[in-house]
Amino acid sequence: MRKKEKKQPTRRSKIIKTVISLILIAVMVAAIVAANTLLTDNNRMVNAMMGANDSVIDNSGVDTKGLDLDYNKSDYSEDEIGAAEDALADQIADEGIVLLKNEDNALPLSKDTPISFFSRNSVTVTTHAGIMGHGSGSLKEDFEADGYTVNKTLWKFYDKGDGSSYGLGTGSISFGDEEDFAINECPLEKITADDKVVDSLSGTTAVYVLKRVAGEGRDMPRSMYNHTDKAEDQTKSYLEPDSVELEILSYLNDNFDNVVLVVNSNAALELDWVNDYANIKSIVLAPSGLSSLPEILSGEVNPSGRTVDTFAADALASPAAQNFGDYQYYDENGDATKYNYVSYEEGVYVGYRYYETRYEDVVLGQGNAGDYDYASEVCYPFGYGLSYTTFSWNAPQITWKDGSATATVEVTNTGSVAGKDVVELYAQSPYTDYDKKNGVEKPSVELLAYGKTSVLEPGASETVTMTFDEEQFKAYDANGAKTYILDAGTYYITAAKDAHEAINNILTAKGKTTADGMTEAGDASMVTTYEPENADTDLTTYAKDTYSGAEITNQFDDAKGDVNYLARNDWTGTFPTHDGEPTDEISTWGNEINGSDKDGNPASYVYSKTIDAGGLKALDSFDSGSPVDASEFDDKIVYGKKNGLTLIQMRGLDFDDPQWDDLLDELTYEDYYNTIGLSGYGIEYIDSIDMPFCTDADSANGLIYGGTGKYYPNSMTLAQTWNQELAREMGTMIGNEAIIGGMDGWYAPSMNIHRTPFSGRNGEYYSEDPYLSGAVASNQVYGAATKGVYAYIKHFAFNDQEDHRGDRDGQYGLATWLNEQSAREIYLKPFEMCMKLGDVELNYLEQKSDGTYENATRQIRACQAVMTAFNRIGYTWTGGSYNLLTGIARNEWAFNGMMITDNANTGVFMDGYQMIEAGGDIKLTYLADSARFDFDKNDTATYHYAREAMHRVLYTVANSKAMLGAMPGTDFVDEPSDTEKITMAVDIVCGILIALLAVTTVLRFVPRKKKQK
């Protein structure tokens, strides 16, 4: 039988196979391009997320016997830490939730009472913190786990039924590229149209979740003009309930005897409307930490949180809100420029410093206070919070010694259930003729110290001890003495439950009553007085920094601008106005209603003012403001010298030890450029001095990499605990996680001020009060430092607004105008508290006379790192401001740690030379195109500033946990990273496959010889 011949492929099949081959080749070429561009460009972040950035330690050439190279130790093993993290997160949530209202003791709720959760937000909100604001868990899961019955019919309606297509917009989109603040709540008519839902409500307690969001890059809108089609809602701010929400709340008020309002927002929402709804018996404030809400409502946890901001009835009526948002410079030709600005006309009168001070002046009949009515202005004061029990206090006892004071208050639980209480200590400085003459402003009360009890059983007592210094009474005189002063006269100190009670206590001590206009009588027994030794205004005692000894004088005269500032001696005459006029351009950044459109309807427009050519030139420049003549530098430029030193040998040495010069001489030009220009999310390995790669990581409420993956309630919730020990515990826990997970530097904590409740990042910041902010932040920094972590305190400084901050293409840094007193007393104070918080113990090796080593300890400054900001102070970018970085931080506060910029990827105004000239050190980017650092290696001035920057960076790293396991003679091996291995594998595999496909494609069309018969 003849064998059947194999059928030859047709031309058509060859073409099809070839097309498929070409497509595969194109895909593999794309894979190679992606691996060698996207993956390579973002290799540091990818490696960090994969936990693959650590250098490998080789101690084969050294004798480690008898030495402890674990300079920082975790308090927990990798298996143990999870339970400790969960307990800490739970305690922050337990103590950070604030009970704002509880009429008729409506709370706690019996678990026999079924819960009906209202609002689409009630099913979308997460109860456990997660990465970048994304969490897990639901109210239904948590309440049911705690023994409550949840109305499943209503829940299903919002979750998967007719109510599921509604819900809040995301707020900021892509770090501010766009915004969506639509409220979009499910209308009442949808709810009542479902008979099953209506029937399910019988016999339940209504819990309405009022939620607001924001996010990095955008602030909350001052009007809803761009986010709703309803005219009645367009004129409202985002902090108010809209008409749909109010209709539902009215229905609940009419149909339920007990309505619980849960406020889930990082903003102090306007809550005056609640007074019109008698059956909204209780209000619970929970910016985050909702996992504790079931226990709070049931009474298993007695709420002990306090507000960190004043809850105003109309947030837009505050002095600060008159200048916040979308303000743009126009040139002298009437054309819009690329620059935006903001003017802090309110001066020091931010938050309660305004509300309580003007209130006092109304009662005292002074300061042209006008028709100001505190009761209609403020819903809940700063420092306010309720409990399910009651407490009594003994009068504070204060003892002084060498300018420092210790205050004690005995607290007794006089109620029927266990609970914690917070003691707040406030001070009032005299407002003298000298102050009025020289424009020194004095708030009526300022937070001085605070403390919190442990859990007190009914009848139990505990003494709360607080400390403070006379220095906290100083005020900054920017116009007369141009330094800090201490007024003569009587200072009032009072223990109080909140800022309003504090001023009422002081007014009562002054002899005032409700007949004089007080909202209620205070308690004069809670007030003590202090009189400093000076009979006249003291212009010298605090004219030198008590930490560094440096002379203190004005640094920000150029940032004052042409702004008129609010003055206490003339409230009505100096009250802030908008620093600009509305244009005809609709604001896409959420301005309040400030005009009418062509049809006469209310509209939101951009504010503008004209900037002259000189001002525009200043904004365009890269001038740091340094007074130093760089031409006088005579540094000898040295690169790559072989001195035989490595970075680990510097650990434990003084900052000015001569050996640092020898080490710095070893650096190469590439070391300078790569470290200063490209240190985003980590500082690169330096072979010349054997410095390991350092992993730097976000975020404020948990490490996105380099830790364990645990997240905590946000910073605002932490501050609401008013528990300094908890703040330190969280910082310490971050340090423990870093030891386990490999992180070295923490891009946190964040301590900008809640200048208004509209700020998009208020949840990441602490408070409207600088002392509270500094107390929480410094405890976190200290805790992390005990584990060898350098915390980048941020954003230095005046970055209190997200709109136009400077972090996207087309943004050039918000020009911030403010006076020196507010700069120092409000916005810089938290940073100063951190930089001066004290020392931690450093473990290192000390060389003995015989050349061997032994373990040793010494003290080192706890605060070692700073992150600057996007915005400008006056015309000058903060990260390139000599007066801020060197004049204040390095000279006055003697800070010798490192300073990094904020994200420099899009910051075209973030010039590298300006940064190092100003006193900054490294840029937060890993993209070469974003370094913007033209390092002329032969230029003396560039070399001088770069060498100073490298000294500070290396000093910080040498004394951090980055050196764990190392000793002199250790070799840090910089092995190929995961991204490099992946790129290499993609190149090899795809290259081979492309070659094979190419060969088979060619062979496919080569004529085959016919076989001989």
mmCIF file of N, CA and C in Angstrom, residues 374-447:
data_model
loop_
_atom_site.group_PDB
_atom_site.id
_atom_site.type_symbol
_atom_site.label_atom_id
_atom_site.label_comp_id
_atom_site.label_asym_id
_atom_site.label_seq_id
_atom_site.Cartn_x
_atom_site.Cartn_y
_atom_site.Cartn_z
ATOM 1 N N TYR A 374 -21.861 84.049 71.036
ATOM 2 C CA TYR A 374 -21.144 82.775 71.122
ATOM 3 C C TYR A 374 -22.093 81.586 70.978
ATOM 4 N N ALA A 375 -23.221 81.631 71.639
ATOM 5 C CA ALA A 375 -24.144 80.493 71.654
ATOM 6 C C ALA A 375 -24.632 80.134 70.265
ATOM 7 N N SER A 376 -24.763 81.114 69.399
ATOM 8 C CA SER A 376 -25.200 80.829 68.030
ATOM 9 C C SER A 376 -24.035 80.561 67.095
ATOM 10 N N GLU A 377 -22.815 80.847 67.551
ATOM 11 C CA GLU A 377 -21.620 80.632 66.723
ATOM 12 C C GLU A 377 -21.028 79.237 66.901
ATOM 13 N N VAL A 378 -21.087 78.701 68.135
ATOM 14 C CA VAL A 378 -20.377 77.471 68.456
ATOM 15 C C VAL A 378 -21.358 76.389 68.899
ATOM 16 N N CYS A 379 -21.270 75.233 68.247
ATOM 17 C CA CYS A 379 -22.077 74.081 68.649
ATOM 18 C C CYS A 379 -21.388 73.294 69.759
ATOM 19 N N TYR A 380 -20.101 72.993 69.545
ATOM 20 C CA TYR A 380 -19.322 72.256 70.533
ATOM 21 C C TYR A 380 -17.916 72.856 70.586
ATOM 22 N N PRO A 381 -17.433 73.185 71.783
ATOM 23 C CA PRO A 381 -16.127 73.843 71.880
ATOM 24 C C PRO A 381 -14.967 72.865 71.739
ATOM 25 N N PHE A 382 -13.802 73.406 71.577
ATOM 26 C CA PHE A 382 -12.572 72.634 71.562
ATOM 27 C C PHE A 382 -12.385 71.933 72.899
ATOM 28 N N GLY A 383 -11.993 70.643 72.840
ATOM 29 C CA GLY A 383 -11.739 69.897 74.068
ATOM 30 C C GLY A 383 -12.962 69.284 74.704
ATOM 31 N N TYR A 384 -14.093 69.276 73.997
ATOM 32 C CA TYR A 384 -15.375 68.866 74.562
ATOM 33 C C TYR A 384 -15.626 67.380 74.329
ATOM 34 N N GLY A 385 -16.269 66.724 75.291
ATOM 35 C CA GLY A 385 -16.691 65.346 75.129
ATOM 36 C C GLY A 385 -17.427 64.869 76.365
ATOM 37 N N LEU A 386 -18.420 64.015 76.150
ATOM 38 C CA LEU A 386 -19.248 63.499 77.243
ATOM 39 C C LEU A 386 -18.850 62.085 77.616
ATOM 40 N N SER A 387 -19.372 61.642 78.764
ATOM 41 C CA SER A 387 -19.129 60.301 79.282
ATOM 42 C C SER A 387 -20.448 59.736 79.784
ATOM 43 N N TYR A 388 -20.483 58.421 80.014
ATOM 44 C CA TYR A 388 -21.661 57.807 80.619
ATOM 45 C C TYR A 388 -21.631 57.890 82.143
ATOM 46 N N THR A 389 -20.559 58.472 82.668
ATOM 47 C CA THR A 389 -20.485 58.669 84.114
ATOM 48 C C THR A 389 -20.154 60.127 84.392
ATOM 49 N N THR A 390 -20.010 60.465 85.652
ATOM 50 C CA THR A 390 -19.683 61.847 86.039
ATOM 51 C C THR A 390 -18.415 61.840 86.871
ATOM 52 N N PHE A 391 -17.722 62.987 86.848
ATOM 53 C CA PHE A 391 -16.471 63.116 87.584
ATOM 54 C C PHE A 391 -16.469 64.438 88.354
ATOM 55 N N SER A 392 -15.810 64.432 89.471
ATOM 56 C CA SER A 392 -15.567 65.680 90.204
ATOM 57 C C SER A 392 -14.061 65.884 90.304
ATOM 58 N N TRP A 393 -13.647 67.149 90.365
ATOM 59 C CA TRP A 393 -12.228 67.492 90.468
ATOM 60 C C TRP A 393 -11.981 68.340 91.704
ATOM 61 N N ASN A 394 -10.866 68.111 92.325
ATOM 62 C CA ASN A 394 -10.382 69.060 93.323
ATOM 63 C C ASN A 394 -9.690 70.216 92.624
ATOM 64 N N ALA A 395 -9.591 71.314 93.271
ATOM 65 C CA ALA A 395 -8.921 72.478 92.688
ATOM 66 C C ALA A 395 -7.475 72.131 92.340
ATOM 67 N N PRO A 396 -6.979 72.606 91.217
ATOM 68 C CA PRO A 396 -5.604 72.294 90.819
ATOM 69 C C PRO A 396 -4.585 72.852 91.804
ATOM 70 N N GLN A 397 -3.567 72.055 92.077
ATOM 71 C CA GLN A 397 -2.453 72.473 92.922
ATOM 72 C C GLN A 397 -1.228 72.656 92.026
ATOM 73 N N ILE A 398 -0.650 73.852 92.054
ATOM 74 C CA ILE A 398 0.470 74.147 91.165
ATOM 75 C C ILE A 398 1.676 74.581 91.983
ATOM 76 N N THR A 399 2.797 73.926 91.717
ATOM 77 C CA THR A 399 4.056 74.295 92.378
ATOM 78 C C THR A 399 5.067 74.693 91.314
ATOM 79 N N TRP A 400 5.848 75.728 91.610
ATOM 80 C CA TRP A 400 6.825 76.257 90.660
ATOM 81 C C TRP A 400 8.240 76.027 91.176
ATOM 82 N N LYS A 401 9.150 75.751 90.247
ATOM 83 C CA LYS A 401 10.566 75.660 90.587
ATOM 84 C C LYS A 401 11.392 75.982 89.342
ATOM 85 N N ASP A 402 12.200 77.026 89.419
ATOM 86 C CA ASP A 402 13.116 77.421 88.335
ATOM 87 C C ASP A 402 12.409 77.570 86.997
ATOM 88 N N GLY A 403 11.242 78.190 87.017
ATOM 89 C CA GLY A 403 10.530 78.460 85.776
ATOM 90 C C GLY A 403 9.697 77.319 85.244
ATOM 91 N N SER A 404 9.694 76.199 85.960
ATOM 92 C CA SER A 404 8.868 75.057 85.557
ATOM 93 C C SER A 404 7.812 74.804 86.625
ATOM 94 N N ALA A 405 6.660 74.308 86.175
ATOM 95 C CA ALA A 405 5.540 74.104 87.096
ATOM 96 C C ALA A 405 5.008 72.686 86.987
ATOM 97 N N THR A 406 4.521 72.195 88.114
ATOM 98 C CA THR A 406 3.828 70.913 88.161
ATOM 99 C C THR A 406 2.422 71.167 88.685
ATOM 100 N N ALA A 407 1.436 70.724 87.911
ATOM 101 C CA ALA A 407 0.032 70.904 88.302
ATOM 102 C C ALA A 407 -0.579 69.541 88.563
ATOM 103 N N THR A 408 -1.326 69.433 89.663
ATOM 104 C CA THR A 408 -2.014 68.185 89.977
ATOM 105 C C THR A 408 -3.493 68.456 90.186
ATOM 106 N N VAL A 409 -4.312 67.540 89.679
ATOM 107 C CA VAL A 409 -5.760 67.622 89.873
ATOM 108 C C VAL A 409 -6.243 66.238 90.270
ATOM 109 N N GLU A 410 -6.922 66.148 91.396
ATOM 110 C CA GLU A 410 -7.481 64.865 91.811
ATOM 111 C C GLU A 410 -8.855 64.693 91.178
ATOM 112 N N VAL A 411 -9.042 63.578 90.484
ATOM 113 C CA VAL A 411 -10.287 63.283 89.764
ATOM 114 C C VAL A 411 -10.979 62.114 90.445
ATOM 115 N N THR A 412 -12.265 62.255 90.700
ATOM 116 C CA THR A 412 -13.041 61.195 91.337
ATOM 117 C C THR A 412 -14.234 60.843 90.460
ATOM 118 N N ASN A 413 -14.456 59.555 90.244
ATOM 119 C CA ASN A 413 -15.621 59.087 89.499
ATOM 120 C C ASN A 413 -16.818 59.104 90.445
ATOM 121 N N THR A 414 -17.736 60.042 90.203
ATOM 122 C CA THR A 414 -18.906 60.195 91.071
ATOM 123 C C THR A 414 -20.147 59.546 90.485
ATOM 124 N N GLY A 415 -19.983 58.841 89.361
ATOM 125 C CA GLY A 415 -21.122 58.209 88.719
ATOM 126 C C GLY A 415 -21.241 56.745 89.066
ATOM 127 N N SER A 416 -21.982 56.017 88.218
ATOM 128 C CA SER A 416 -22.309 54.622 88.530
ATOM 129 C C SER A 416 -21.610 53.617 87.638
ATOM 130 N N VAL A 417 -20.826 54.090 86.658
ATOM 131 C CA VAL A 417 -20.104 53.164 85.790
ATOM 132 C C VAL A 417 -18.650 53.609 85.681
ATOM 133 N N ALA A 418 -17.787 52.684 85.321
ATOM 134 C CA ALA A 418 -16.366 52.993 85.191
ATOM 135 C C ALA A 418 -16.115 53.857 83.959
ATOM 136 N N GLY A 419 -15.053 54.657 84.016
ATOM 137 C CA GLY A 419 -14.730 55.490 82.864
ATOM 138 C C GLY A 419 -13.422 56.232 83.043
ATOM 139 N N LYS A 420 -12.971 56.869 81.972
ATOM 140 C CA LYS A 420 -11.772 57.699 81.989
ATOM 141 C C LYS A 420 -12.168 59.158 81.844
ATOM 142 N N ASP A 421 -11.346 60.036 82.416
ATOM 143 C CA ASP A 421 -11.604 61.468 82.293
ATOM 144 C C ASP A 421 -10.344 62.163 81.804
ATOM 145 N N VAL A 422 -10.532 63.313 81.177
ATOM 146 C CA VAL A 422 -9.434 64.132 80.670
ATOM 147 C C VAL A 422 -9.414 65.447 81.428
ATOM 148 N N VAL A 423 -8.232 65.828 81.907
ATOM 149 C CA VAL A 423 -8.046 67.121 82.551
ATOM 150 C C VAL A 423 -7.277 68.015 81.592
ATOM 151 N N GLU A 424 -7.849 69.167 81.266
ATOM 152 C CA GLU A 424 -7.215 70.118 80.369
ATOM 153 C C GLU A 424 -6.803 71.351 81.164
ATOM 154 N N LEU A 425 -5.606 71.828 80.910
ATOM 155 C CA LEU A 425 -5.080 72.987 81.610
ATOM 156 C C LEU A 425 -4.881 74.114 80.607
ATOM 157 N N TYR A 426 -5.489 75.264 80.890
ATOM 158 C CA TYR A 426 -5.427 76.414 79.997
ATOM 159 C C TYR A 426 -4.810 77.603 80.724
ATOM 160 N N ALA A 427 -4.246 78.499 79.925
ATOM 161 C CA ALA A 427 -3.673 79.717 80.493
ATOM 162 C C ALA A 427 -4.166 80.932 79.730
ATOM 163 N N GLN A 428 -4.245 82.050 80.440
ATOM 164 C CA GLN A 428 -4.541 83.345 79.815
ATOM 165 C C GLN A 428 -3.424 84.317 80.158
ATOM 166 N N SER A 429 -2.858 84.919 79.113
ATOM 167 C CA SER A 429 -1.818 85.926 79.307
ATOM 168 C C SER A 429 -2.441 87.312 79.294
ATOM 169 N N PRO A 430 -1.857 88.249 80.015
ATOM 170 C CA PRO A 430 -2.411 89.609 80.005
ATOM 171 C C PRO A 430 -2.266 90.246 78.628
ATOM 172 N N TYR A 431 -3.284 90.994 78.250
ATOM 173 C CA TYR A 431 -3.285 91.729 76.976
ATOM 174 C C TYR A 431 -3.029 93.186 77.334
ATOM 175 N N THR A 432 -1.782 93.601 77.189
ATOM 176 C CA THR A 432 -1.322 94.858 77.768
ATOM 177 C C THR A 432 -1.332 95.998 76.758
ATOM 178 N N ASP A 433 -1.087 97.180 77.270
ATOM 179 C CA ASP A 433 -0.966 98.345 76.392
ATOM 180 C C ASP A 433 0.210 98.177 75.433
ATOM 181 N N TYR A 434 1.278 97.571 75.934
ATOM 182 C CA TYR A 434 2.424 97.310 75.057
ATOM 183 C C TYR A 434 1.989 96.427 73.886
ATOM 184 N N ASP A 435 1.205 95.388 74.174
ATOM 185 C CA ASP A 435 0.740 94.486 73.130
ATOM 186 C C ASP A 435 -0.094 95.226 72.087
ATOM 187 N N LYS A 436 -1.016 96.053 72.555
ATOM 188 C CA LYS A 436 -1.889 96.778 71.634
ATOM 189 C C LYS A 436 -1.091 97.745 70.765
ATOM 190 N N LYS A 437 -0.117 98.387 71.377
ATOM 191 C CA LYS A 437 0.699 99.356 70.645
ATOM 192 C C LYS A 437 1.547 98.680 69.572
ATOM 193 N N ASN A 438 2.042 97.471 69.863
ATOM 194 C CA ASN A 438 2.980 96.790 68.970
ATOM 195 C C ASN A 438 2.365 95.645 68.170
ATOM 196 N N GLY A 439 1.052 95.534 68.246
ATOM 197 C CA GLY A 439 0.383 94.517 67.434
ATOM 198 C C GLY A 439 0.643 93.094 67.888
ATOM 199 N N VAL A 440 0.880 92.895 69.191
ATOM 200 C CA VAL A 440 1.040 91.552 69.740
ATOM 201 C C VAL A 440 -0.348 91.057 70.146
ATOM 202 N N GLU A 441 -0.783 89.969 69.558
ATOM 203 C CA GLU A 441 -2.130 89.474 69.815
ATOM 204 C C GLU A 441 -2.123 88.426 70.916
ATOM 205 N N LYS A 442 -3.181 88.428 71.730
ATOM 206 C CA LYS A 442 -3.271 87.529 72.875
ATOM 207 C C LYS A 442 -4.633 86.821 72.909
ATOM 208 N N PRO A 443 -4.675 85.543 72.567
ATOM 209 C CA PRO A 443 -5.921 84.790 72.752
ATOM 210 C C PRO A 443 -6.313 84.748 74.228
ATOM 211 N N SER A 444 -7.598 84.610 74.488
ATOM 212 C CA SER A 444 -8.068 84.639 75.873
ATOM 213 C C SER A 444 -7.683 83.384 76.635
ATOM 214 N N VAL A 445 -7.618 82.250 75.959
ATOM 215 C CA VAL A 445 -7.129 81.018 76.577
ATOM 216 C C VAL A 445 -6.329 80.228 75.549
ATOM 217 N N GLU A 446 -5.333 79.524 76.062
ATOM 218 C CA GLU A 446 -4.527 78.633 75.219
ATOM 219 C C GLU A 446 -4.229 77.371 75.994
ATOM 220 N N LEU A 447 -4.306 76.237 75.318
ATOM 221 C CA LEU A 447 -4.026 74.962 75.967
ATOM 222 C C LEU A 447 -2.581 74.931 76.443
#
